[in-house]
Amino acid sequence: SIDDGDGKRRRWVVLFRDRATGKLREMGLGSGADVTLAKAREKAAAARAQLEAGQDPIKAATEAMTAAKKVRAVPTFGELADQFIEAMAPSWRNDKHAEQWRMTLTEYAKAIRDKPVDQIDVADVLAVLKPHWEQRPETAGRLRGRIERVLNAAKAQGYRTGENPAAWRGHLENLLPARQKLSRGHHEALPWSQVPEFMGALRQREGVAALAVEFAILTAARSGEVRGAAWDEFDVAAKLWTVPPERMKAGREHRVPLTARAVEIIETVSKLPNDAYVFPGMKSGAPLSDMSLSAVLRRMTVAATVHGFRSSFKDWASEATSYPNELSEAALAHITGDKVERAYRRGDALERRRELMEAWAQYCEPSPAGNVVAMRKPAHSAG
């Protein structure tokens, strides 16, 4: 023991001679107030054993402390994923993008969220990806890329070393089939000739998700635009839905003319308990999840995605009507033409698109009369 000078024995040390230099060295074993004599002797014995084995006890103790601190400091994948999203969110276009990241890395990557980020290996990543790789290739691809980004961030912060187990090129491409071989096109679509029959079956189903799917089909809107729809975006009297720029893929405001059936759906959901979203999810203040809409199609055993009905609409407009291509492209909120052309075409052809969407809604009606008019007698030309 060593007296600190005030008459009290304050700390324990062990003295040993360095074999390389021959100098006497001192190794602290702890404070006398915190370490008992028995414990100090135990530590001293361990140090002497290390010396006998040719080890430097001070260096060994330092390395052990560093390793212990590292173990305590390494976050789980879930913790780092949440930190990554919070850090990156300001640079993303809108809150929807951050929510997609959050949902993907919470729901689909649930199996690895509680695992220390430095312990995640290829087997862990494959276990997360394989259940979705063939059934939902687009989702699986995004999931893989997001896991790779989080693990890259972990490496940049010193939590990982070596190759990223979620990397595709030269790595997972040798373990998983290429996604483009697993899916036809970007989103599987129902042939437009089958849409009326599908709509008849859809209307037999109850629930907000089924109404949201039908509304998406009638408006040719993207799933996220429908799920995130807020009440202040609607002017029911004018039969108009205005989607703000921050919720659109192209970052431009999009006005959507509403048909009678679309208005009927809005009036139906307006009778639900008041919520921030037109199509509310299970949790108050949260919209329907993308999986809720997909589940409707899955239960109906329909080989299509909600997004795929945009293709059904486009094919119908091209093959069964004489409306110009630019009009259906505008209905889909696609940006067409070069900058000069778009500069001269400042309007959004709302009233012409209203006629197009009325024809689409009439065609989608499951009644035989509606089918005959739209299929055998193409809609009146708008241009």
Tab-separated table of C-alpha atoms in Angstrom:
chain	number	residue	atom	x	y	z
A	1	SER	CA	0.000	0.000	0.000
A	2	ILE	CA	1.074	3.619	-0.567
A	3	ASP	CA	0.435	6.464	1.866
A	4	ASP	CA	-0.601	9.643	0.038
A	5	GLY	CA	0.975	11.805	2.722
A	6	ASP	CA	-1.906	12.565	5.031
A	7	GLY	CA	-1.355	9.541	7.291
A	8	LYS	CA	-3.965	7.436	5.560
A	9	ARG	CA	-3.264	4.548	3.239
A	10	ARG	CA	-5.127	5.586	0.104
A	11	ARG	CA	-4.147	3.258	-2.730
A	12	TRP	CA	-2.755	-0.173	-3.570
A	13	VAL	CA	0.131	-0.747	-5.965
A	14	VAL	CA	2.328	-3.577	-7.107
A	15	LEU	CA	5.995	-2.962	-7.931
A	16	PHE	CA	7.805	-4.971	-10.586
A	17	ARG	CA	10.969	-4.686	-12.633
A	18	ASP	CA	10.595	-4.280	-16.384
A	19	ARG	CA	12.399	-7.176	-18.032
A	20	ALA	CA	13.280	-5.161	-21.126
A	21	THR	CA	14.723	-2.072	-19.429
A	22	GLY	CA	15.429	-3.303	-15.915
A	23	LYS	CA	13.622	-0.282	-14.486
A	24	LEU	CA	11.297	-0.510	-11.500
A	25	ARG	CA	7.689	0.127	-12.441
A	26	GLU	CA	4.573	0.772	-10.414
A	27	MET	CA	1.127	-0.562	-11.267
A	28	GLY	CA	-1.930	0.854	-9.486
A	29	LEU	CA	-4.478	-1.630	-8.155
A	30	GLY	CA	-7.128	0.829	-7.005
A	31	SER	CA	-8.015	3.100	-4.117
A	32	GLY	CA	-7.914	1.835	-0.573
A	33	ALA	CA	-11.401	3.231	-0.096
A	34	ASP	CA	-12.779	1.138	-2.968
A	35	VAL	CA	-10.563	-1.967	-3.073
A	36	THR	CA	-10.156	-4.278	-0.071
A	37	LEU	CA	-6.812	-5.753	0.911
A	38	ALA	CA	-7.973	-9.187	-0.260
A	39	LYS	CA	-8.974	-7.803	-3.639
A	40	ALA	CA	-5.689	-5.924	-3.954
A	41	ARG	CA	-3.746	-9.110	-3.252
A	42	GLU	CA	-5.830	-10.928	-5.871
A	43	LYS	CA	-5.011	-8.262	-8.466
A	44	ALA	CA	-1.334	-8.334	-7.509
A	45	ALA	CA	-1.222	-12.122	-7.924
A	46	ALA	CA	-2.801	-11.805	-11.389
A	47	ALA	CA	-0.194	-9.200	-12.347
A	48	ARG	CA	2.670	-11.453	-11.183
A	49	ALA	CA	1.165	-14.338	-13.197
A	50	GLN	CA	1.206	-12.136	-16.298
A	51	LEU	CA	4.827	-11.242	-15.638
A	52	GLU	CA	5.717	-14.916	-15.348
A	53	ALA	CA	3.995	-15.487	-18.688
A	54	GLY	CA	6.121	-12.756	-20.266
A	55	GLN	CA	3.306	-10.195	-20.465
A	56	ASP	CA	3.270	-6.548	-19.470
A	57	PRO	CA	0.501	-6.308	-16.802
A	58	ILE	CA	0.063	-2.551	-17.244
A	59	LYS	CA	-0.392	-2.892	-21.013
A	60	ALA	CA	-2.758	-5.833	-20.533
A	61	ALA	CA	-4.865	-3.853	-18.035
A	62	THR	CA	-5.026	-0.855	-20.389
A	63	GLU	CA	-6.138	-3.027	-23.329
A	64	ALA	CA	-8.774	-4.713	-21.176
A	65	MET	CA	-10.193	-1.343	-20.094
A	66	THR	CA	-10.245	-0.097	-23.696
A	67	ALA	CA	-12.068	-3.231	-24.857
A	68	ALA	CA	-14.601	-2.926	-22.035
A	69	LYS	CA	-15.296	0.702	-22.916
A	70	LYS	CA	-15.704	-0.221	-26.573
A	71	VAL	CA	-18.214	-2.956	-25.781
A	72	ARG	CA	-20.270	-0.531	-23.720
A	73	ALA	CA	-20.060	2.192	-26.371
A	74	VAL	CA	-21.025	0.152	-29.464
A	75	PRO	CA	-24.679	0.900	-30.282
A	76	THR	CA	-27.188	-1.607	-31.578
A	77	PHE	CA	-28.171	-1.552	-35.239
A	78	GLY	CA	-31.531	-0.061	-34.267
A	79	GLU	CA	-29.949	2.737	-32.256
A	80	LEU	CA	-27.532	3.636	-35.041
A	81	ALA	CA	-30.273	3.375	-37.693
A	82	ASP	CA	-32.429	5.841	-35.754
A	83	GLN	CA	-29.445	8.175	-35.324
A	84	PHE	CA	-28.669	7.933	-39.053
A	85	ILE	CA	-32.250	8.810	-40.038
A	86	GLU	CA	-32.302	11.772	-37.654
A	87	ALA	CA	-28.994	13.034	-39.051
A	88	MET	CA	-29.940	12.594	-42.714
A	89	ALA	CA	-33.604	13.702	-42.566
A	90	PRO	CA	-32.867	17.441	-43.099
A	91	SER	CA	-31.202	16.635	-46.430
A	92	TRP	CA	-34.124	14.531	-47.706
A	93	ARG	CA	-36.901	16.057	-49.784
A	94	ASN	CA	-39.765	15.517	-47.343
A	95	ASP	CA	-40.899	13.792	-44.157
A	96	LYS	CA	-42.353	10.943	-46.183
A	97	HIS	CA	-38.877	9.817	-47.223
A	98	ALA	CA	-37.707	9.716	-43.617
A	99	GLU	CA	-40.826	7.791	-42.615
A	100	GLN	CA	-40.154	5.205	-45.329
A	101	TRP	CA	-36.625	4.724	-43.999
A	102	ARG	CA	-37.920	4.484	-40.442
A	103	MET	CA	-40.613	1.930	-41.340
A	104	THR	CA	-38.235	-0.190	-43.429
A	105	LEU	CA	-35.498	-0.338	-40.787
A	106	THR	CA	-38.003	-0.905	-37.971
A	107	GLU	CA	-40.414	-3.463	-39.419
A	108	TYR	CA	-38.350	-5.369	-41.983
A	109	ALA	CA	-35.010	-5.219	-40.129
A	110	LYS	CA	-36.540	-6.081	-36.758
A	111	ALA	CA	-34.394	-9.216	-36.394
A	112	ILE	CA	-31.142	-7.209	-36.212
A	113	ARG	CA	-32.237	-4.030	-34.432
A	114	ASP	CA	-31.124	-5.242	-30.987
A	115	LYS	CA	-27.798	-6.650	-32.183
A	116	PRO	CA	-24.588	-4.609	-31.624
A	117	VAL	CA	-23.737	-3.013	-34.938
A	118	ASP	CA	-20.200	-4.431	-34.950
A	119	GLN	CA	-21.507	-8.011	-34.699
A	120	ILE	CA	-23.788	-7.988	-37.751
A	121	ASP	CA	-22.526	-10.361	-40.426
A	122	VAL	CA	-23.600	-11.708	-43.825
A	123	ALA	CA	-25.836	-14.373	-42.266
A	124	ASP	CA	-27.756	-11.671	-40.376
A	125	VAL	CA	-28.269	-9.578	-43.507
A	126	LEU	CA	-29.405	-12.583	-45.561
A	127	ALA	CA	-31.844	-13.595	-42.825
A	128	VAL	CA	-33.451	-10.154	-43.103
A	129	LEU	CA	-33.500	-9.993	-46.915
A	130	LYS	CA	-34.488	-13.506	-48.002
A	131	PRO	CA	-38.118	-13.419	-46.771
A	132	HIS	CA	-38.750	-10.423	-49.075
A	133	TRP	CA	-36.326	-10.986	-51.946
A	134	GLU	CA	-38.677	-12.914	-54.237
A	135	GLN	CA	-42.068	-11.727	-53.034
A	136	ARG	CA	-41.246	-8.005	-52.742
A	137	PRO	CA	-38.060	-7.462	-54.781
A	138	GLU	CA	-38.375	-3.654	-54.935
A	139	THR	CA	-38.843	-3.425	-51.175
A	140	ALA	CA	-36.021	-5.898	-50.570
A	141	GLY	CA	-33.682	-3.883	-52.767
A	142	ARG	CA	-34.384	-0.691	-50.865
A	143	LEU	CA	-34.008	-2.533	-47.570
A	144	ARG	CA	-30.581	-3.883	-48.556
A	145	GLY	CA	-29.383	-0.449	-49.620
A	146	ARG	CA	-30.536	1.152	-46.391
A	147	ILE	CA	-28.861	-1.493	-44.241
A	148	GLU	CA	-25.672	-0.948	-46.235
A	149	ARG	CA	-25.816	2.806	-45.580
A	150	VAL	CA	-26.297	2.339	-41.835
A	151	LEU	CA	-23.388	-0.120	-41.659
A	152	ASN	CA	-21.221	2.275	-43.666
A	153	ALA	CA	-22.051	4.961	-41.120
A	154	ALA	CA	-21.070	2.536	-38.351
A	155	LYS	CA	-17.695	2.007	-40.006
A	156	ALA	CA	-17.184	5.743	-40.453
A	157	GLN	CA	-17.751	6.187	-36.712
A	158	GLY	CA	-15.260	3.469	-35.831
A	159	TYR	CA	-17.788	0.854	-34.739
A	160	ARG	CA	-16.980	-1.574	-37.567
A	161	THR	CA	-14.024	-2.658	-39.668
A	162	GLY	CA	-13.732	-4.715	-42.827
A	163	GLU	CA	-16.195	-5.358	-45.637
A	164	ASN	CA	-19.812	-4.265	-45.425
A	165	PRO	CA	-21.961	-7.453	-45.201
A	166	ALA	CA	-24.847	-5.697	-46.983
A	167	ALA	CA	-22.793	-4.587	-50.013
A	168	TRP	CA	-24.174	-5.833	-53.330
A	169	ARG	CA	-21.404	-5.551	-55.921
A	170	GLY	CA	-18.821	-8.281	-55.551
A	171	HIS	CA	-20.554	-9.551	-52.438
A	172	LEU	CA	-24.294	-10.274	-52.051
A	173	GLU	CA	-24.657	-10.478	-55.831
A	174	ASN	CA	-22.895	-13.819	-55.457
A	175	LEU	CA	-25.408	-15.034	-52.878
A	176	LEU	CA	-28.758	-13.682	-54.098
A	177	PRO	CA	-30.348	-13.740	-57.581
A	178	ALA	CA	-30.507	-10.419	-59.395
A	179	ARG	CA	-33.813	-8.700	-58.645
A	180	GLN	CA	-34.615	-7.820	-62.240
A	181	LYS	CA	-34.946	-11.541	-62.948
A	182	LEU	CA	-37.541	-11.875	-60.237
A	183	SER	CA	-40.056	-9.226	-61.256
A	184	ARG	CA	-41.755	-8.119	-64.441
A	185	GLY	CA	-41.294	-4.417	-64.852
A	186	HIS	CA	-41.168	-2.000	-61.997
A	187	HIS	CA	-44.609	-2.765	-60.528
A	188	GLU	CA	-46.824	-5.678	-61.434
A	189	ALA	CA	-50.051	-4.369	-62.945
A	190	LEU	CA	-53.501	-5.817	-63.499
A	191	PRO	CA	-54.534	-5.810	-67.197
A	192	TRP	CA	-56.913	-2.900	-67.712
A	193	SER	CA	-59.594	-5.238	-69.063
A	194	GLN	CA	-59.803	-6.878	-65.624
A	195	VAL	CA	-60.102	-3.678	-63.602
A	196	PRO	CA	-63.950	-3.452	-63.559
A	197	GLU	CA	-64.260	-7.012	-62.269
A	198	PHE	CA	-61.615	-6.282	-59.659
A	199	MET	CA	-63.420	-3.120	-58.552
A	200	GLY	CA	-66.599	-5.106	-58.046
A	201	ALA	CA	-64.764	-7.487	-55.727
A	202	LEU	CA	-62.945	-4.625	-53.991
A	203	ARG	CA	-66.205	-2.919	-53.056
A	204	GLN	CA	-67.281	-6.058	-51.220
A	205	ARG	CA	-64.460	-5.543	-48.756
A	206	GLU	CA	-64.751	-3.394	-45.664
A	207	GLY	CA	-62.216	-1.119	-44.041
A	208	VAL	CA	-60.304	2.090	-44.659
A	209	ALA	CA	-57.512	0.306	-46.552
A	210	ALA	CA	-59.919	-1.018	-49.194
A	211	LEU	CA	-61.362	2.481	-49.674
A	212	ALA	CA	-57.841	3.905	-49.967
A	213	VAL	CA	-56.980	1.361	-52.676
A	214	GLU	CA	-60.102	2.241	-54.650
A	215	PHE	CA	-59.424	5.966	-54.260
A	216	ALA	CA	-55.851	5.474	-55.506
A	217	ILE	CA	-57.132	3.624	-58.575
A	218	LEU	CA	-59.786	6.241	-59.397
A	219	THR	CA	-57.308	9.119	-59.080
A	220	ALA	CA	-54.337	7.279	-60.647
A	221	ALA	CA	-52.341	8.532	-57.661
A	222	ARG	CA	-49.340	6.987	-55.965
A	223	SER	CA	-49.931	5.002	-52.802
A	224	GLY	CA	-47.931	7.431	-50.654
A	225	GLU	CA	-49.863	10.434	-51.976
A	226	VAL	CA	-53.142	8.786	-50.966
A	227	ARG	CA	-51.969	7.504	-47.590
A	228	GLY	CA	-50.547	10.894	-46.634
A	229	ALA	CA	-53.563	12.895	-47.799
A	230	ALA	CA	-54.654	15.572	-45.297
A	231	TRP	CA	-58.102	17.128	-45.008
A	232	ASP	CA	-56.956	20.628	-45.923
A	233	GLU	CA	-55.893	19.355	-49.358
A	234	PHE	CA	-59.518	18.739	-50.397
A	235	ASP	CA	-62.164	21.056	-51.786
A	236	VAL	CA	-65.095	18.676	-51.979
A	237	ALA	CA	-67.461	21.325	-53.335
A	238	ALA	CA	-65.110	21.927	-56.256
A	239	LYS	CA	-64.365	18.184	-56.552
A	240	LEU	CA	-60.675	18.902	-56.290
A	241	TRP	CA	-57.710	17.416	-54.424
A	242	THR	CA	-54.536	19.536	-54.373
A	243	VAL	CA	-51.390	17.648	-53.357
A	244	PRO	CA	-48.664	20.051	-52.138
A	245	PRO	CA	-45.180	19.992	-53.726
A	246	GLU	CA	-43.476	18.462	-50.686
A	247	ARG	CA	-45.595	15.325	-51.040
A	248	MET	CA	-45.068	14.864	-54.756
A	249	LYS	CA	-42.255	12.860	-56.322
A	250	ALA	CA	-41.488	15.655	-58.798
A	251	GLY	CA	-41.675	18.330	-56.105
A	252	ARG	CA	-44.510	20.182	-57.916
A	253	GLU	CA	-48.084	20.837	-56.809
A	254	HIS	CA	-50.524	18.400	-58.393
A	255	ARG	CA	-54.241	19.070	-58.755
A	256	VAL	CA	-56.446	15.998	-59.035
A	257	PRO	CA	-60.033	16.233	-60.304
A	258	LEU	CA	-62.377	14.076	-58.230
A	259	THR	CA	-65.100	11.949	-59.748
A	260	ALA	CA	-68.437	11.321	-58.062
A	261	ARG	CA	-67.259	7.990	-56.653
A	262	ALA	CA	-63.999	9.524	-55.367
A	263	VAL	CA	-66.008	12.222	-53.572
A	264	GLU	CA	-68.271	9.515	-52.142
A	265	ILE	CA	-65.213	7.760	-50.686
A	266	ILE	CA	-64.001	11.025	-49.108
A	267	GLU	CA	-67.422	11.630	-47.580
A	268	THR	CA	-67.452	8.074	-46.218
A	269	VAL	CA	-64.096	8.349	-44.430
A	270	SER	CA	-65.018	11.820	-43.143
A	271	LYS	CA	-67.537	10.097	-40.844
A	272	LEU	CA	-64.731	8.246	-39.061
A	273	PRO	CA	-63.346	9.674	-35.792
A	274	ASN	CA	-61.530	12.908	-36.574
A	275	ASP	CA	-57.908	12.354	-37.560
A	276	ALA	CA	-55.083	14.297	-39.163
A	277	TYR	CA	-55.147	11.978	-42.174
A	278	VAL	CA	-57.989	11.266	-44.583
A	279	PHE	CA	-57.133	7.579	-44.526
A	280	PRO	CA	-56.062	7.031	-40.900
A	281	GLY	CA	-54.057	4.059	-39.684
A	282	MET	CA	-54.510	2.011	-36.547
A	283	LYS	CA	-52.608	4.541	-34.433
A	284	SER	CA	-54.143	7.950	-33.868
A	285	GLY	CA	-52.334	10.645	-35.813
A	286	ALA	CA	-50.668	8.152	-38.169
A	287	PRO	CA	-51.622	7.312	-41.773
A	288	LEU	CA	-52.264	3.871	-43.180
A	289	SER	CA	-49.078	1.958	-43.800
A	290	ASP	CA	-48.078	0.831	-47.279
A	291	MET	CA	-48.395	-2.733	-46.036
A	292	SER	CA	-52.075	-2.136	-45.193
A	293	LEU	CA	-52.877	-1.374	-48.823
A	294	SER	CA	-50.753	-4.241	-50.099
A	295	ALA	CA	-52.513	-6.580	-47.678
A	296	VAL	CA	-55.849	-5.809	-49.348
A	297	LEU	CA	-54.525	-7.039	-52.699
A	298	ARG	CA	-52.809	-10.005	-51.095
A	299	ARG	CA	-56.030	-11.162	-49.408
A	300	MET	CA	-57.812	-10.819	-52.743
A	301	THR	CA	-55.041	-12.941	-54.347
A	302	VAL	CA	-54.473	-10.277	-56.991
A	303	ALA	CA	-51.103	-10.428	-58.729
A	304	ALA	CA	-50.611	-6.664	-58.764
A	305	THR	CA	-49.366	-3.787	-56.660
A	306	VAL	CA	-51.272	-0.623	-55.783
A	307	HIS	CA	-48.741	1.364	-57.819
A	308	GLY	CA	-49.310	-1.031	-60.721
A	309	PHE	CA	-52.849	0.296	-61.222
A	310	ARG	CA	-51.252	3.488	-62.534
A	311	SER	CA	-49.974	1.336	-65.392
A	312	SER	CA	-53.461	-0.152	-65.807
A	313	PHE	CA	-54.832	3.386	-66.138
A	314	LYS	CA	-52.118	4.391	-68.616
A	315	ASP	CA	-52.676	1.302	-70.772
A	316	TRP	CA	-56.445	1.888	-70.773
A	317	ALA	CA	-56.011	5.539	-71.787
A	318	SER	CA	-53.617	4.577	-74.596
A	319	GLU	CA	-55.454	1.535	-75.945
A	320	ALA	CA	-59.149	2.205	-75.275
A	321	THR	CA	-59.504	5.983	-75.671
A	322	SER	CA	-58.459	8.716	-78.049
A	323	TYR	CA	-57.250	11.093	-75.341
A	324	PRO	CA	-53.770	12.473	-76.121
A	325	ASN	CA	-50.777	10.957	-74.376
A	326	GLU	CA	-49.890	14.260	-72.710
A	327	LEU	CA	-53.199	14.262	-70.852
A	328	SER	CA	-52.770	10.823	-69.281
A	329	GLU	CA	-49.165	11.709	-68.436
A	330	ALA	CA	-50.403	14.855	-66.669
A	331	ALA	CA	-52.958	12.761	-64.777
A	332	LEU	CA	-50.076	10.593	-63.552
A	333	ALA	CA	-48.133	13.727	-62.532
A	334	HIS	CA	-45.344	12.836	-64.935
A	335	ILE	CA	-43.135	15.652	-66.229
A	336	THR	CA	-42.989	15.487	-70.025
A	337	GLY	CA	-41.192	17.512	-72.683
A	338	ASP	CA	-38.060	19.635	-72.402
A	339	LYS	CA	-37.704	22.839	-70.376
A	340	VAL	CA	-38.774	25.068	-73.278
A	341	GLU	CA	-41.907	23.030	-73.941
A	342	ARG	CA	-42.834	23.006	-70.265
A	343	ALA	CA	-42.299	26.777	-70.052
A	344	TYR	CA	-44.948	27.368	-72.751
A	345	ARG	CA	-47.306	24.760	-71.306
A	346	ARG	CA	-47.962	26.490	-68.005
A	347	GLY	CA	-51.462	25.117	-67.327
A	348	ASP	CA	-52.217	21.657	-65.960
A	349	ALA	CA	-55.229	20.971	-68.236
A	350	LEU	CA	-57.403	20.385	-65.183
A	351	GLU	CA	-60.785	20.456	-66.944
A	352	ARG	CA	-59.577	18.248	-69.789
A	353	ARG	CA	-58.164	15.833	-67.210
A	354	ARG	CA	-61.475	15.928	-65.341
A	355	GLU	CA	-63.163	14.544	-68.438
A	356	LEU	CA	-60.494	11.840	-68.737
A	357	MET	CA	-60.864	10.792	-65.103
A	358	GLU	CA	-64.673	10.701	-65.390
A	359	ALA	CA	-64.265	8.322	-68.325
A	360	TRP	CA	-61.847	6.191	-66.285
A	361	ALA	CA	-64.248	6.085	-63.338
A	362	GLN	CA	-67.093	5.105	-65.649
A	363	TYR	CA	-64.973	2.341	-67.099
A	364	CYS	CA	-63.993	1.101	-63.629
A	365	GLU	CA	-67.631	0.693	-62.602
A	366	PRO	CA	-68.307	-3.039	-62.256
A	367	SER	CA	-71.735	-2.765	-63.910
A	368	PRO	CA	-71.923	-4.187	-67.502
A	369	ALA	CA	-73.234	-0.879	-68.825
A	370	GLY	CA	-70.195	1.002	-67.625
A	371	ASN	CA	-67.889	-1.563	-69.195
A	372	VAL	CA	-69.534	-1.444	-72.607
A	373	VAL	CA	-69.391	2.323	-72.861
A	374	ALA	CA	-65.717	2.591	-71.955
A	375	MET	CA	-64.427	-0.483	-73.786
A	376	ARG	CA	-66.435	-0.542	-77.017
A	377	LYS	CA	-67.084	3.129	-77.379
A	378	PRO	CA	-63.821	4.880	-76.486
A	379	ALA	CA	-64.071	8.020	-74.437
A	380	HIS	CA	-64.666	11.307	-76.230
A	381	SER	CA	-61.442	12.844	-77.459
A	382	ALA	CA	-60.134	15.698	-75.420
A	383	GLY	CA	-57.738	16.952	-77.946
